[in-house]
Short mmCIF file of C-alpha atoms in Angstrom, two decimals:
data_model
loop_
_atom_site.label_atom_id
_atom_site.label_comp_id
_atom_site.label_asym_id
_atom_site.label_seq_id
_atom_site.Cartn_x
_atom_site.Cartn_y
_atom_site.Cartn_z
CA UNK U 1 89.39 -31.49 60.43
CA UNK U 2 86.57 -29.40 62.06
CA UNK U 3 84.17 -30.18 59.35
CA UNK U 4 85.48 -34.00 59.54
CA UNK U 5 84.20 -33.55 63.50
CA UNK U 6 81.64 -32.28 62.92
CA UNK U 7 80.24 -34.99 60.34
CA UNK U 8 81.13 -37.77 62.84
CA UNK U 9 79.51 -36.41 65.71
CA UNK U 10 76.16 -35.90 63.33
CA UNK U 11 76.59 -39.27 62.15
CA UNK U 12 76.63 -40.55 65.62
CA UNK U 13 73.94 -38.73 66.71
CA UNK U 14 71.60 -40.08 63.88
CA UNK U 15 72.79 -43.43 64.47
CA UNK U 16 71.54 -43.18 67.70
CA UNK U 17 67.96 -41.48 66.79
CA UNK U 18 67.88 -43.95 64.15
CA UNK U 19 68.48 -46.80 66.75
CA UNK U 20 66.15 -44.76 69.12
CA UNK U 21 63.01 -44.94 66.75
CA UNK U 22 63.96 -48.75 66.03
CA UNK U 23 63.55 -49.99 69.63
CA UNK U 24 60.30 -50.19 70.73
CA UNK U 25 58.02 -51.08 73.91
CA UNK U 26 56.36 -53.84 73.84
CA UNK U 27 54.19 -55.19 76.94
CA UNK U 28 53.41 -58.96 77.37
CA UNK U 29 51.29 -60.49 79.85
CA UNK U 30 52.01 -64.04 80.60
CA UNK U 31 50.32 -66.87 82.09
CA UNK U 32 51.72 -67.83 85.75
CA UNK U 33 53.49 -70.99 84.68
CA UNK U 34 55.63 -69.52 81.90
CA UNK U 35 56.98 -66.45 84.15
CA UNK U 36 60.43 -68.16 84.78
CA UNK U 37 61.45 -69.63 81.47
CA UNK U 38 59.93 -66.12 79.63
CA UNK U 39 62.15 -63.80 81.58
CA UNK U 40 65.37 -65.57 80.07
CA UNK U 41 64.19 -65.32 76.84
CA UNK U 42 63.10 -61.77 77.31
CA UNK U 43 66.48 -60.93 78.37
CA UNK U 44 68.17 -62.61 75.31
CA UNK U 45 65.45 -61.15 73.01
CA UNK U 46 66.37 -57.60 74.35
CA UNK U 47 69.92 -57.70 74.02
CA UNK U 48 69.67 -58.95 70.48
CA UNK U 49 66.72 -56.71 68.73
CA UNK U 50 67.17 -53.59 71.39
CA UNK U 51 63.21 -53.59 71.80
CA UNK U 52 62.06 -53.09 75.64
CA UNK U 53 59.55 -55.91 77.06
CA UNK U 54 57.42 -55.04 79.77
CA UNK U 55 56.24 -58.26 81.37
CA UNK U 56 52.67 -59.02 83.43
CA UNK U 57 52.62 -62.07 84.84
CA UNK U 58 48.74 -63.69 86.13
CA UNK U 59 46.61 -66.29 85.57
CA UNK U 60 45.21 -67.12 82.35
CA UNK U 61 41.62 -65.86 83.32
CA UNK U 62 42.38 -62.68 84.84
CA UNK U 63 44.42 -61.53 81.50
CA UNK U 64 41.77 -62.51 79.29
CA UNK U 65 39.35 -60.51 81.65
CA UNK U 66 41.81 -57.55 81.49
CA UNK U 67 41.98 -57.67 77.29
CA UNK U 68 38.45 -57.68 76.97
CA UNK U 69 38.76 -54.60 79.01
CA UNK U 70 41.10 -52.83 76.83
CA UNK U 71 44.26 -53.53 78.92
CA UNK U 72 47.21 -52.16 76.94
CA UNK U 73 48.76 -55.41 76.43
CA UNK U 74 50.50 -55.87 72.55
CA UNK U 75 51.22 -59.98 73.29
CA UNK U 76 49.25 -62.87 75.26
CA UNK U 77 51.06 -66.17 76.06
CA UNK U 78 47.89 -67.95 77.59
CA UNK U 79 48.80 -71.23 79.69
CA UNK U 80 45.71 -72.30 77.32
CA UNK U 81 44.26 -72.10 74.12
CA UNK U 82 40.22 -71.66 74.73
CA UNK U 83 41.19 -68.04 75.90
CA UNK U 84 43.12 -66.82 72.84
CA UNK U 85 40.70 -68.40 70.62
CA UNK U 86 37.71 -66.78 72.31
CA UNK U 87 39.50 -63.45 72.23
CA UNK U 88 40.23 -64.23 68.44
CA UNK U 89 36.57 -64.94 67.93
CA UNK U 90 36.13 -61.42 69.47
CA UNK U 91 38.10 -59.93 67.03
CA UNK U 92 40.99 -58.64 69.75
CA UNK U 93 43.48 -60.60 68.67
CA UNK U 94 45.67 -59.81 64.74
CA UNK U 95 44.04 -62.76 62.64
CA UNK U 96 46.16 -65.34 61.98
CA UNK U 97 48.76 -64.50 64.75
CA UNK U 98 48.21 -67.43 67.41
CA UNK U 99 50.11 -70.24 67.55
CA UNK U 100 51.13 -73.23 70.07
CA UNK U 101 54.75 -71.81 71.75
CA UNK U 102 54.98 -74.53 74.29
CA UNK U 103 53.14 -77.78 74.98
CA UNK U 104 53.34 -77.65 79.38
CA UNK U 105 54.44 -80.77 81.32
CA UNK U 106 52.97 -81.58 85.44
CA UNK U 107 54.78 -83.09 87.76
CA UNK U 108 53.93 -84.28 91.36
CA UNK U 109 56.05 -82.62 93.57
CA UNK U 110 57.11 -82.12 97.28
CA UNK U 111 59.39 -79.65 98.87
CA UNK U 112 60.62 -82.84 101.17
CA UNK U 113 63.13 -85.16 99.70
CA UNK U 114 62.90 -88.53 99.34
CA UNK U 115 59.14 -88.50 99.74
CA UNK U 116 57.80 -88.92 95.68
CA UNK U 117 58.97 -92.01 94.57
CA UNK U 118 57.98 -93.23 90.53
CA UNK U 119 54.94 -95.55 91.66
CA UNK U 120 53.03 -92.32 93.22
CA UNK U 121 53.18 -94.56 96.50
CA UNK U 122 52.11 -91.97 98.88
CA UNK U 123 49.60 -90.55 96.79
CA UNK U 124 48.07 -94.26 96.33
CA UNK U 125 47.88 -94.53 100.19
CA UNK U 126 47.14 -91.38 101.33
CA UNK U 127 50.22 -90.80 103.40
CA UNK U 128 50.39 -86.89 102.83
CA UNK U 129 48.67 -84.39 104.65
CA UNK U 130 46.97 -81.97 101.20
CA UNK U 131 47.39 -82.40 97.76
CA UNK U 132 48.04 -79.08 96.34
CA UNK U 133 46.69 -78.07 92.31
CA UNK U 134 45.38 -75.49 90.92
CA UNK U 135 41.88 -74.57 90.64
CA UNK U 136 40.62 -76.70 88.00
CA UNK U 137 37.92 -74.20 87.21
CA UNK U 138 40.14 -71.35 86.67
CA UNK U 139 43.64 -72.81 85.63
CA UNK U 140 44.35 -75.30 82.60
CA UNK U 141 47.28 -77.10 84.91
CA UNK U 142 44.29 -77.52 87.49
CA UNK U 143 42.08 -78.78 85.06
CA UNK U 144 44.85 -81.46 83.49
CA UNK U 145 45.85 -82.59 87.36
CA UNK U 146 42.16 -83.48 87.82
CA UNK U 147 42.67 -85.33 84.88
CA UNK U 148 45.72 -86.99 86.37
CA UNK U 149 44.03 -88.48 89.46
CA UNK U 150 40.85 -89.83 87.44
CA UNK U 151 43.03 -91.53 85.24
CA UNK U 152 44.73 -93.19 88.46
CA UNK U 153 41.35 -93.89 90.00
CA UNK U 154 42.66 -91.33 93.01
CA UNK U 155 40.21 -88.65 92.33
CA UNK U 156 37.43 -89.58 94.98
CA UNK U 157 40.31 -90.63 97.09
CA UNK U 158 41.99 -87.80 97.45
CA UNK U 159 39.48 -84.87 96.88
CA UNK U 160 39.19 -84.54 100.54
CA UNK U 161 42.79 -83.36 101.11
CA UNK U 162 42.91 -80.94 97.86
CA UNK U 163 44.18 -77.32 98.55
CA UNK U 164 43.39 -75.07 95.38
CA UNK U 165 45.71 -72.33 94.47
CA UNK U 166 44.23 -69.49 92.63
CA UNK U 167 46.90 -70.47 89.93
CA UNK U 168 49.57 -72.48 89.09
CA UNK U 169 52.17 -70.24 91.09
CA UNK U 170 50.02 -70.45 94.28
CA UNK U 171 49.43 -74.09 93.94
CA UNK U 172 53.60 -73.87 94.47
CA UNK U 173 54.17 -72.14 97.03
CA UNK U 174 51.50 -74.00 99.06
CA UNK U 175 54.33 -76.82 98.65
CA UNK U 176 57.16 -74.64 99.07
CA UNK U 177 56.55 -73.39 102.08
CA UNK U 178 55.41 -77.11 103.44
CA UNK U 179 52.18 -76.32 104.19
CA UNK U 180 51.25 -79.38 101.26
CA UNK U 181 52.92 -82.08 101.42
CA UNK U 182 52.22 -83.16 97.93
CA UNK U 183 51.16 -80.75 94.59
CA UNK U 184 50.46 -81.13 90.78
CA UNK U 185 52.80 -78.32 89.84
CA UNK U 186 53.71 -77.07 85.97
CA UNK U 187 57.37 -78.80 85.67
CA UNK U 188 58.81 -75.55 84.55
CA UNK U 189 58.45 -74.42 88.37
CA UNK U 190 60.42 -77.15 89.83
CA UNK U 191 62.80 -77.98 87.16
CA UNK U 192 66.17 -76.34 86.42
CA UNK U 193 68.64 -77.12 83.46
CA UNK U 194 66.93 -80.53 82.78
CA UNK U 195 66.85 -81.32 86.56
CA UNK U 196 64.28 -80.94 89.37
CA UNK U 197 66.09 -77.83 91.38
CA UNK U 198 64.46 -79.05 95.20
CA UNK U 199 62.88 -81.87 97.25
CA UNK U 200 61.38 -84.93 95.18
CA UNK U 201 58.95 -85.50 92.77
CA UNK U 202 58.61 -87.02 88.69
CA UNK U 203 57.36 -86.31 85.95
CA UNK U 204 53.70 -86.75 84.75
CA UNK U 205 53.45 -88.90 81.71
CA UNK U 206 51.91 -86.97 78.94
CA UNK U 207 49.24 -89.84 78.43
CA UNK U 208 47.31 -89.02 81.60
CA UNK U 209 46.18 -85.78 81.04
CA UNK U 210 45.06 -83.81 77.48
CA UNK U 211 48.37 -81.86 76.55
CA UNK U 212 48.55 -78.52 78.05
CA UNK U 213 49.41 -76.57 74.74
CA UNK U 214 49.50 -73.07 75.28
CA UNK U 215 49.06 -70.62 72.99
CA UNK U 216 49.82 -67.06 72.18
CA UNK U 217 48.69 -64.20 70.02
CA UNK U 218 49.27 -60.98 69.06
CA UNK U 219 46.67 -58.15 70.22
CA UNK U 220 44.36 -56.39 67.73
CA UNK U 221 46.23 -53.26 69.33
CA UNK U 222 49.54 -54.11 68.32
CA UNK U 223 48.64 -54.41 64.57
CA UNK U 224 51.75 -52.54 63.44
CA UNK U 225 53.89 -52.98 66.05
CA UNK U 226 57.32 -54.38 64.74
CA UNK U 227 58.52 -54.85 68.76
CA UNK U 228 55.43 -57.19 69.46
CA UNK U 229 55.84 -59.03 66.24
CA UNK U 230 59.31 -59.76 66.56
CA UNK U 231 58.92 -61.03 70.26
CA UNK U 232 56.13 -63.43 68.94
CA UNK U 233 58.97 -64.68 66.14
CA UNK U 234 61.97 -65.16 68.36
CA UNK U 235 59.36 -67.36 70.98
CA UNK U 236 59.75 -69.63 67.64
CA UNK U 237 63.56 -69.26 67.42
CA UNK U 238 65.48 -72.51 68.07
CA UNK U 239 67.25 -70.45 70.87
CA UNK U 240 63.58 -69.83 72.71
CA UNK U 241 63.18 -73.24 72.17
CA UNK U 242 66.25 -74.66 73.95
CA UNK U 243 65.15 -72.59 77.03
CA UNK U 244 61.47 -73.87 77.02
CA UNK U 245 63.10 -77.20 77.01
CA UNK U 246 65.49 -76.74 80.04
CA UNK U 247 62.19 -75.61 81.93
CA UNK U 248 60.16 -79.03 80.60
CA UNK U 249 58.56 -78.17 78.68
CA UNK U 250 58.02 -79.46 75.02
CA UNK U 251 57.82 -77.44 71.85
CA UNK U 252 56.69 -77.90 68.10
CA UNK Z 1 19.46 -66.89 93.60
CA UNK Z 2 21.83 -68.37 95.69
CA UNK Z 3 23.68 -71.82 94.84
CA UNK Z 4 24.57 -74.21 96.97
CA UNK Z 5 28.29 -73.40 96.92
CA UNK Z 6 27.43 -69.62 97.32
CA UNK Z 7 25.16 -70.35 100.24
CA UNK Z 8 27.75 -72.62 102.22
CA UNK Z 9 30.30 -69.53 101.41
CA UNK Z 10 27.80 -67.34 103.43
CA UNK Z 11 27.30 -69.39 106.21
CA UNK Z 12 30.94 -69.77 106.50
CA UNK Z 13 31.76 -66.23 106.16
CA UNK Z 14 29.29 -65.29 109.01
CA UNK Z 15 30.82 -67.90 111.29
CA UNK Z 16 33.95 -66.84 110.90
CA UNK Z 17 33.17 -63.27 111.20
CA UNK Z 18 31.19 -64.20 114.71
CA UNK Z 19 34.18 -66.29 115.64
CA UNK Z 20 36.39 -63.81 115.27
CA UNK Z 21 34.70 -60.68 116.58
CA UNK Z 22 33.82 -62.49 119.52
CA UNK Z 23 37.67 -63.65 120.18
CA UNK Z 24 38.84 -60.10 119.34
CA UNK Z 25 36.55 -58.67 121.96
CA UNK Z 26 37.97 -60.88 124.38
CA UNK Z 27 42.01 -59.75 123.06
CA UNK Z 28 41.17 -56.14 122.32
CA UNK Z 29 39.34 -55.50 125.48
CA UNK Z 30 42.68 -55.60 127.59
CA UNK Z 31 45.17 -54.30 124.92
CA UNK Z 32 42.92 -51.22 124.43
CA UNK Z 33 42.69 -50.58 128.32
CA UNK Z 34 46.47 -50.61 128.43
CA UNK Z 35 47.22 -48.68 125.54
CA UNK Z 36 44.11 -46.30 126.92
CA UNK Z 37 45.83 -45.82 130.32
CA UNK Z 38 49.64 -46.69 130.15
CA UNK Z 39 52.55 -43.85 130.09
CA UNK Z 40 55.03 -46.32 128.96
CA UNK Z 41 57.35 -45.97 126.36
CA UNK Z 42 55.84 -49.45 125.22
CA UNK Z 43 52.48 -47.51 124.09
CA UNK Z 44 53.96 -46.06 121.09
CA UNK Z 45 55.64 -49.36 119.84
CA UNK Z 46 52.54 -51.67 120.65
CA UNK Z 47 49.87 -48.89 119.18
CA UNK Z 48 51.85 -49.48 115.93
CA UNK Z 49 52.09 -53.66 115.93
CA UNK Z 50 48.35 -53.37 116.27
CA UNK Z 51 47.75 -50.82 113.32
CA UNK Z 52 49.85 -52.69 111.00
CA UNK Z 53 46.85 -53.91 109.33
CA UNK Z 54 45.75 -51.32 107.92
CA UNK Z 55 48.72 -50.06 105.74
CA UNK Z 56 50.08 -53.61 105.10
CA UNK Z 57 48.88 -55.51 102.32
CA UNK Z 58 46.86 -58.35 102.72
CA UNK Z 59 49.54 -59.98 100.92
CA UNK Z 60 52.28 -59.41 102.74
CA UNK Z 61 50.49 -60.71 106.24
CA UNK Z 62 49.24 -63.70 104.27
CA UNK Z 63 52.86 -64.24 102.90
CA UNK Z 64 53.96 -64.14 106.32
CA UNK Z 65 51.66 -66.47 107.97
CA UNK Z 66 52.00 -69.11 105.57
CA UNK Z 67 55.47 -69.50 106.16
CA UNK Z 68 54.72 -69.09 109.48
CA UNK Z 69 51.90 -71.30 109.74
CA UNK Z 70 54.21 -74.06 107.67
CA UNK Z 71 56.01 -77.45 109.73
CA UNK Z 72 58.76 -74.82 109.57
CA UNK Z 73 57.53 -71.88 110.97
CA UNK Z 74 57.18 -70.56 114.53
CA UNK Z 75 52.86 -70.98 114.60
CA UNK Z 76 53.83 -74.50 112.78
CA UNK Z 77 55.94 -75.66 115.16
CA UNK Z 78 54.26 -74.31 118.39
CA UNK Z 79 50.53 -76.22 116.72
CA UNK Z 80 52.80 -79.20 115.83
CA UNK Z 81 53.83 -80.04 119.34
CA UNK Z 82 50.53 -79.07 120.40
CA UNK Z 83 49.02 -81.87 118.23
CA UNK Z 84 46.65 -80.17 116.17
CA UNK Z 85 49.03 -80.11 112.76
CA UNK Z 86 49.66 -77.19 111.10
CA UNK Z 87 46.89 -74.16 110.75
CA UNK Z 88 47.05 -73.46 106.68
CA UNK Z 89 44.11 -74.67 104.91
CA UNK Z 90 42.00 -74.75 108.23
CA UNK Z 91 38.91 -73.02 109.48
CA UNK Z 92 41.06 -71.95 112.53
CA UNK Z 93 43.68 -71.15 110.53
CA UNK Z 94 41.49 -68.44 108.97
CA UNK Z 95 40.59 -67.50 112.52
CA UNK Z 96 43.87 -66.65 113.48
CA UNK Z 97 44.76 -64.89 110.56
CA UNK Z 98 41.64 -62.98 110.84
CA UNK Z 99 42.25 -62.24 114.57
CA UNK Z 100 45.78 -60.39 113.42
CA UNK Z 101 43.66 -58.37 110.75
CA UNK Z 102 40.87 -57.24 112.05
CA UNK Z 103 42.56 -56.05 115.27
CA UNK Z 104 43.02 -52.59 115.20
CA UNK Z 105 39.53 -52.40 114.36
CA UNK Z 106 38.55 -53.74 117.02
CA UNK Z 107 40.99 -52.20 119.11
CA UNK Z 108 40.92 -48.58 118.24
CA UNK Z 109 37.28 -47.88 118.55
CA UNK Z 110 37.33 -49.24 122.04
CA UNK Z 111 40.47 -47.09 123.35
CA UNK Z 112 39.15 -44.13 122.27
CA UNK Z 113 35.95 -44.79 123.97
CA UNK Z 114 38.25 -45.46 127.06
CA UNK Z 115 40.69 -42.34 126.47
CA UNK Z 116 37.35 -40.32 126.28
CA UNK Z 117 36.31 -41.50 129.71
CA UNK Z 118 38.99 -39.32 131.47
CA UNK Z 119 39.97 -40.11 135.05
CA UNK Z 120 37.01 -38.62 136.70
CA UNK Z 121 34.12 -41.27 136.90
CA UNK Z 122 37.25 -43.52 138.21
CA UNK Z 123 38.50 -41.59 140.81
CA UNK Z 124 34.21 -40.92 141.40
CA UNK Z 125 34.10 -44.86 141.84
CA UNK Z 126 37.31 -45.53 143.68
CA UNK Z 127 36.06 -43.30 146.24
CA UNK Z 128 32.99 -44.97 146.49
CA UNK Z 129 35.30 -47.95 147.21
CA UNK Z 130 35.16 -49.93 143.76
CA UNK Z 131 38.18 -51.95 143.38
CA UNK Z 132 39.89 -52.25 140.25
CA UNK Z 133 38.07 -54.98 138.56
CA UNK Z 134 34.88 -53.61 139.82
CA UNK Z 135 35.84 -50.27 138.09
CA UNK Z 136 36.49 -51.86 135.42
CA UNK Z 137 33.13 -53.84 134.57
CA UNK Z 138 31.06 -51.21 136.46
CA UNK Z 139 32.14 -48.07 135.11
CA UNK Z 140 34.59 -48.48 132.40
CA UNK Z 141 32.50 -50.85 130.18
CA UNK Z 142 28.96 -49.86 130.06
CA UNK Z 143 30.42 -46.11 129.68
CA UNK Z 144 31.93 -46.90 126.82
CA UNK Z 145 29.29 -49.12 125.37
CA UNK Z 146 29.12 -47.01 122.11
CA UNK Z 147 32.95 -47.74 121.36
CA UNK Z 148 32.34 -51.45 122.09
CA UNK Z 149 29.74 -51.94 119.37
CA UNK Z 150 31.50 -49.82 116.88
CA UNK Z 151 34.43 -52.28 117.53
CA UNK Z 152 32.16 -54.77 117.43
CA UNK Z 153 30.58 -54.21 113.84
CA UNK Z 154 33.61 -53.01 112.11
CA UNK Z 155 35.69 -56.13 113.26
CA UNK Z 156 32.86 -58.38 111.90
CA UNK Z 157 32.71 -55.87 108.22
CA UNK Z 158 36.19 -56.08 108.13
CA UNK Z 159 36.19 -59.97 108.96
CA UNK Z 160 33.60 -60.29 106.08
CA UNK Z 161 35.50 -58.24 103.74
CA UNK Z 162 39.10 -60.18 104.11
CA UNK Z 163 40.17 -61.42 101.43
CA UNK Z 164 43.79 -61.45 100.18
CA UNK Z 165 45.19 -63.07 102.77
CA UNK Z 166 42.21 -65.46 103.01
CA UNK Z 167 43.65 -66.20 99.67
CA UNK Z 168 46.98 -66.62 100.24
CA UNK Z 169 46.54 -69.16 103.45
CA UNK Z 170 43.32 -70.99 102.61
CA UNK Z 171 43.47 -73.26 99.53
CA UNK Z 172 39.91 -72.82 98.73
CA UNK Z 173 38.21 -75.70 100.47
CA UNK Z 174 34.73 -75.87 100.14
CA UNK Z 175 32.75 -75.28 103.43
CA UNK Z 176 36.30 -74.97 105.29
CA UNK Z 177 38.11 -71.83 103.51
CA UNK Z 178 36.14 -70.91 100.78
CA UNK Z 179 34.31 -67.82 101.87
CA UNK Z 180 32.67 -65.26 99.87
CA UNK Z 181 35.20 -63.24 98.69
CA UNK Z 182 36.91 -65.68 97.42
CA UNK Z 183 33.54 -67.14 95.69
CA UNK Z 184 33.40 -64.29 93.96
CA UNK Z 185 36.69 -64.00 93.02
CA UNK Z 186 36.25 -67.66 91.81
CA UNK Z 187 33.18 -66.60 89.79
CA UNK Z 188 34.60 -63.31 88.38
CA UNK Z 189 37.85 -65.65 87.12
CA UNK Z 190 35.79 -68.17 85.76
CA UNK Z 191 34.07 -65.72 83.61
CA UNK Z 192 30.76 -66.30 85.60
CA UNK Z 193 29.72 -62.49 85.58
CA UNK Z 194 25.57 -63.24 86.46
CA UNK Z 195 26.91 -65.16 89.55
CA UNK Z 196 29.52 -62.82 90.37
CA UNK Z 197 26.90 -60.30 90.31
CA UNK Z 198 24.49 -61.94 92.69
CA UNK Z 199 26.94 -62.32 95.20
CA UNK Z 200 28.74 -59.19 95.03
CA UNK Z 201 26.15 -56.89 94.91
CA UNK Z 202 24.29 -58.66 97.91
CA UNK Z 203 28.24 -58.08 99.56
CA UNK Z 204 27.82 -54.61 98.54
CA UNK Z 205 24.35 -53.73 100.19
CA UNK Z 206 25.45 -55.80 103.18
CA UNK Z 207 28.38 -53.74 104.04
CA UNK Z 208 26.66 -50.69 102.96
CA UNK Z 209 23.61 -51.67 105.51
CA UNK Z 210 26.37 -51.87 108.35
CA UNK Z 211 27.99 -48.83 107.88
CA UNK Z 212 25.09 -47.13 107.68
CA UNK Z 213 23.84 -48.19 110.76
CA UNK Z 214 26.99 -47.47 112.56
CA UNK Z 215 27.56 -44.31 111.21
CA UNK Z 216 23.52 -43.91 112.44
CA UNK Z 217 24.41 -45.24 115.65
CA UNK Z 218 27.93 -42.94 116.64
CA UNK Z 219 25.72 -39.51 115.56
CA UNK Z 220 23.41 -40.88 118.44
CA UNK Z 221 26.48 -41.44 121.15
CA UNK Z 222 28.46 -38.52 119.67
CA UNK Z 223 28.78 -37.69 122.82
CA UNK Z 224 30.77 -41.06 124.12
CA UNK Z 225 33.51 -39.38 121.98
CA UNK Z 226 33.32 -41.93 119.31
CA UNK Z 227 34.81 -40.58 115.65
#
């Protein structure tokens, strides 16, 4: 019986080393306008491979700064794909790793209700105080809003009133807190289980602005890592998928 | 060197560092006299609202005066009835925000100065029949002169140097919010390093030019009991 103990208890002790060699850390940084749909799938990834995901959440351009720099990321989910191409071109990233995870959506947005209706009325006759987007220079949801207006002639129009957030998750809260009455915000920040979550806005059709396909890539650092790897496989998983999709935006 | 967009950040960096020194002159002046001279229980509490800024973080003030500054918020509402809209994404938006971050280093400087004066040349001039306000702009200021320009020049630095907050209420208009810290940051994101490098470097020898003349300037006065 002692002997029977004793086995068990070194069973379950190596079952738990084994388990404790198996999980590993993995650290992701993450474009702003993915941060709310990648924490649910981080969570479900956890519980179901045991790996740990540290997550760093910024705009495109300051990760890609960081990487050259030899920031200890493993994964980058850019809200683009010119950065992990360059980076690829650099030989940072694992050749072959990158891939599209999620093709982003904009919508026009305002924290009021009732005040974006489907024929961009107030946008059309300027009755809004700013427009809200993000820096076009710096952030691919910036550059496709541009995009948006010239294709509805509202570009010179509107310039005037434009208020540029550093990145996508500025550009909301300048329209959060009501300081914009209007924004070009990423969908996945305003919308909720399929529905937009507060005040009014719709959808922009896909046709007015280049798709926003962002892509992601493993680090030249992360090689061998089975953690970063499998993180990069389940963002393909139909289950990664169906949460993308709740948040707007579309996959492939 | 400079481009256009750079050069109209300058210009409206410097204006709103004058602005705002000038304006915190104007506020500091009376709050450091009464934190200087008071024995009320208040000092303690009103010493610390004005040194806030320098252990919060830029974002936290800017956090707060966005919502603040918003239709909802107390600023909002008070400029709303005013008529003048809401402050984000304004030049005098900026200007306020500045005003409640550069204040205790404007303030500081000039109640030491003011502590350092003692009661003596007062109770000198009151007995020479000065009345208060004479005291005041007779006496008080021109003998502490030294802690008025150190106010002065670090309130403009530190005006010059904002930039989180500037950030977080400003929206990055051209020639309205965009000042240089922010152009740089722009440049710096945009992967624009020769740029960056022009404009922060010039930032660099700027503020290193005005501390060294301050620092230049207080070994002179030591003796106005400036530190």
């Amino acid at each position: 019986m002692h002997l029977l103990n004793h086995l068990l208890v070194t069973a379950l002790f190596s079952l738990l080393l084994f388990n404790h060699v198996r999980a590993e850390e993995v650290h992701a940084a993450v474009a702003s306008n993915f941060t709310a749909p990648m924490k649910q799938i981080v969570e479900q990834f956890e519980q179901s491979s045991g790996h740990d995901v540290t997550l760093s959440f910024g705009s495109s351009g300051k990760i890609f700064a960081q990487i050259q720099n030899g920031a200890p990321f493993q994964v980058f989910l850019s809200a683009d794909q010119q950065k992990p191409e360059a980076l690829e071109k650099n030989g940072l990233t694992v050749p072959g790793s990158r891939f599209t995870y999620a093709v982003g959506s904009l919508a026009l947005w305002s924290a009021r209700s009732d005040f974006v209706d489907d024929d961009y009325t107030r946008l059309k006759q300027g009755e809004f105080n700013k427009l809200a987007l993000a820096n076009p220079k710096l952030a691919p949801y910036g550059a496709a809003a541009v995009e948006v207006l010239s294709a509805l002639k509202l570009r010179e129009a509107t310039q005037p009133k434009w208020v540029m957030g550093e990145n996508i998750a500025q550009t909301y809260q300048f329209v959060d807190s009501g300081n914009a009455d209007l924004g070009l915000v990423a969908l996945s920040q305003i919308m909720h289980n399929g529905k937009i979550k507060k005040g009014s806005g719709r959808i922009i059709p896909g046709e007015l602005h280049n798709p926003i396909r962002q892509d992601a890539v493993l680090l030249s650092n992360a090689q061998d890592r089975k953690g970063a790897q499998a993180l990069l496989a389940y963002l393909r998983s139909d289950k990664a998928h169906a949460i993308m999709r709740a948040f707007g935006y579309t996959t492939e | 060197m400079f481009s256009e967009a750079d050069l109209a950040a300058i210009w409206l960096t410097l204006k709103l560092a004058t602005t705002v020194t000038i304006l915190l002159l104007i506020i500091g002046t009376p709050i450091a006299w009464w934190l200087a001279r008071t024995g009320s229980w208040l000092k303690g509490p009103v010493g610390a609202v004005v040194a806030l800024p320098l252990i919060l973080p830029p974002t936290v003030l800017g956090f707060y005066l966005l919502l603040a500054m918003g239709p909802d918020g107390f600023i909002g509402q008070l400029t709303r009835q005013l008529g003048i809209g809401t402050l984000a994404f304004t030049f005098q938006g900026l200007v306020l925000a500045s005003v409640f971050y550069s204040l205790p280093f404007v303030v500081q400087p000039i109640q030491n100065a003011m502590q350092a004066l003692g009661e003596r040349p007062l109770e000198v001039a009151a007995t020479l029949r000065a009345g208060p306000v004479d005291r005041f702009f007779t006496v008080v200021v021109p003998m502490a002169r030294p802690g008025f320009i150190t106010a002065s020049v670090l309130g403009f630095a530190h005006t010059v140097g904002e930039f989180g907050v500037v950030l977080m209420i400003g929206g990055n208009i051209p020639g309205e919010t965009r000042v240089v810290s922010v152009q740089i940051y722009d440049h710096v994101e945009a992967l624009e390093y020769a740029q960056a490098h022009v404009l922060a470097g010039s930032m660099m020898v700027f503020s290193f030019l005005m501390l060294l003349g301050l620092y230049g300037f207080q070994k002179k006065h030591f003796f106005a009991g400036i530190r």
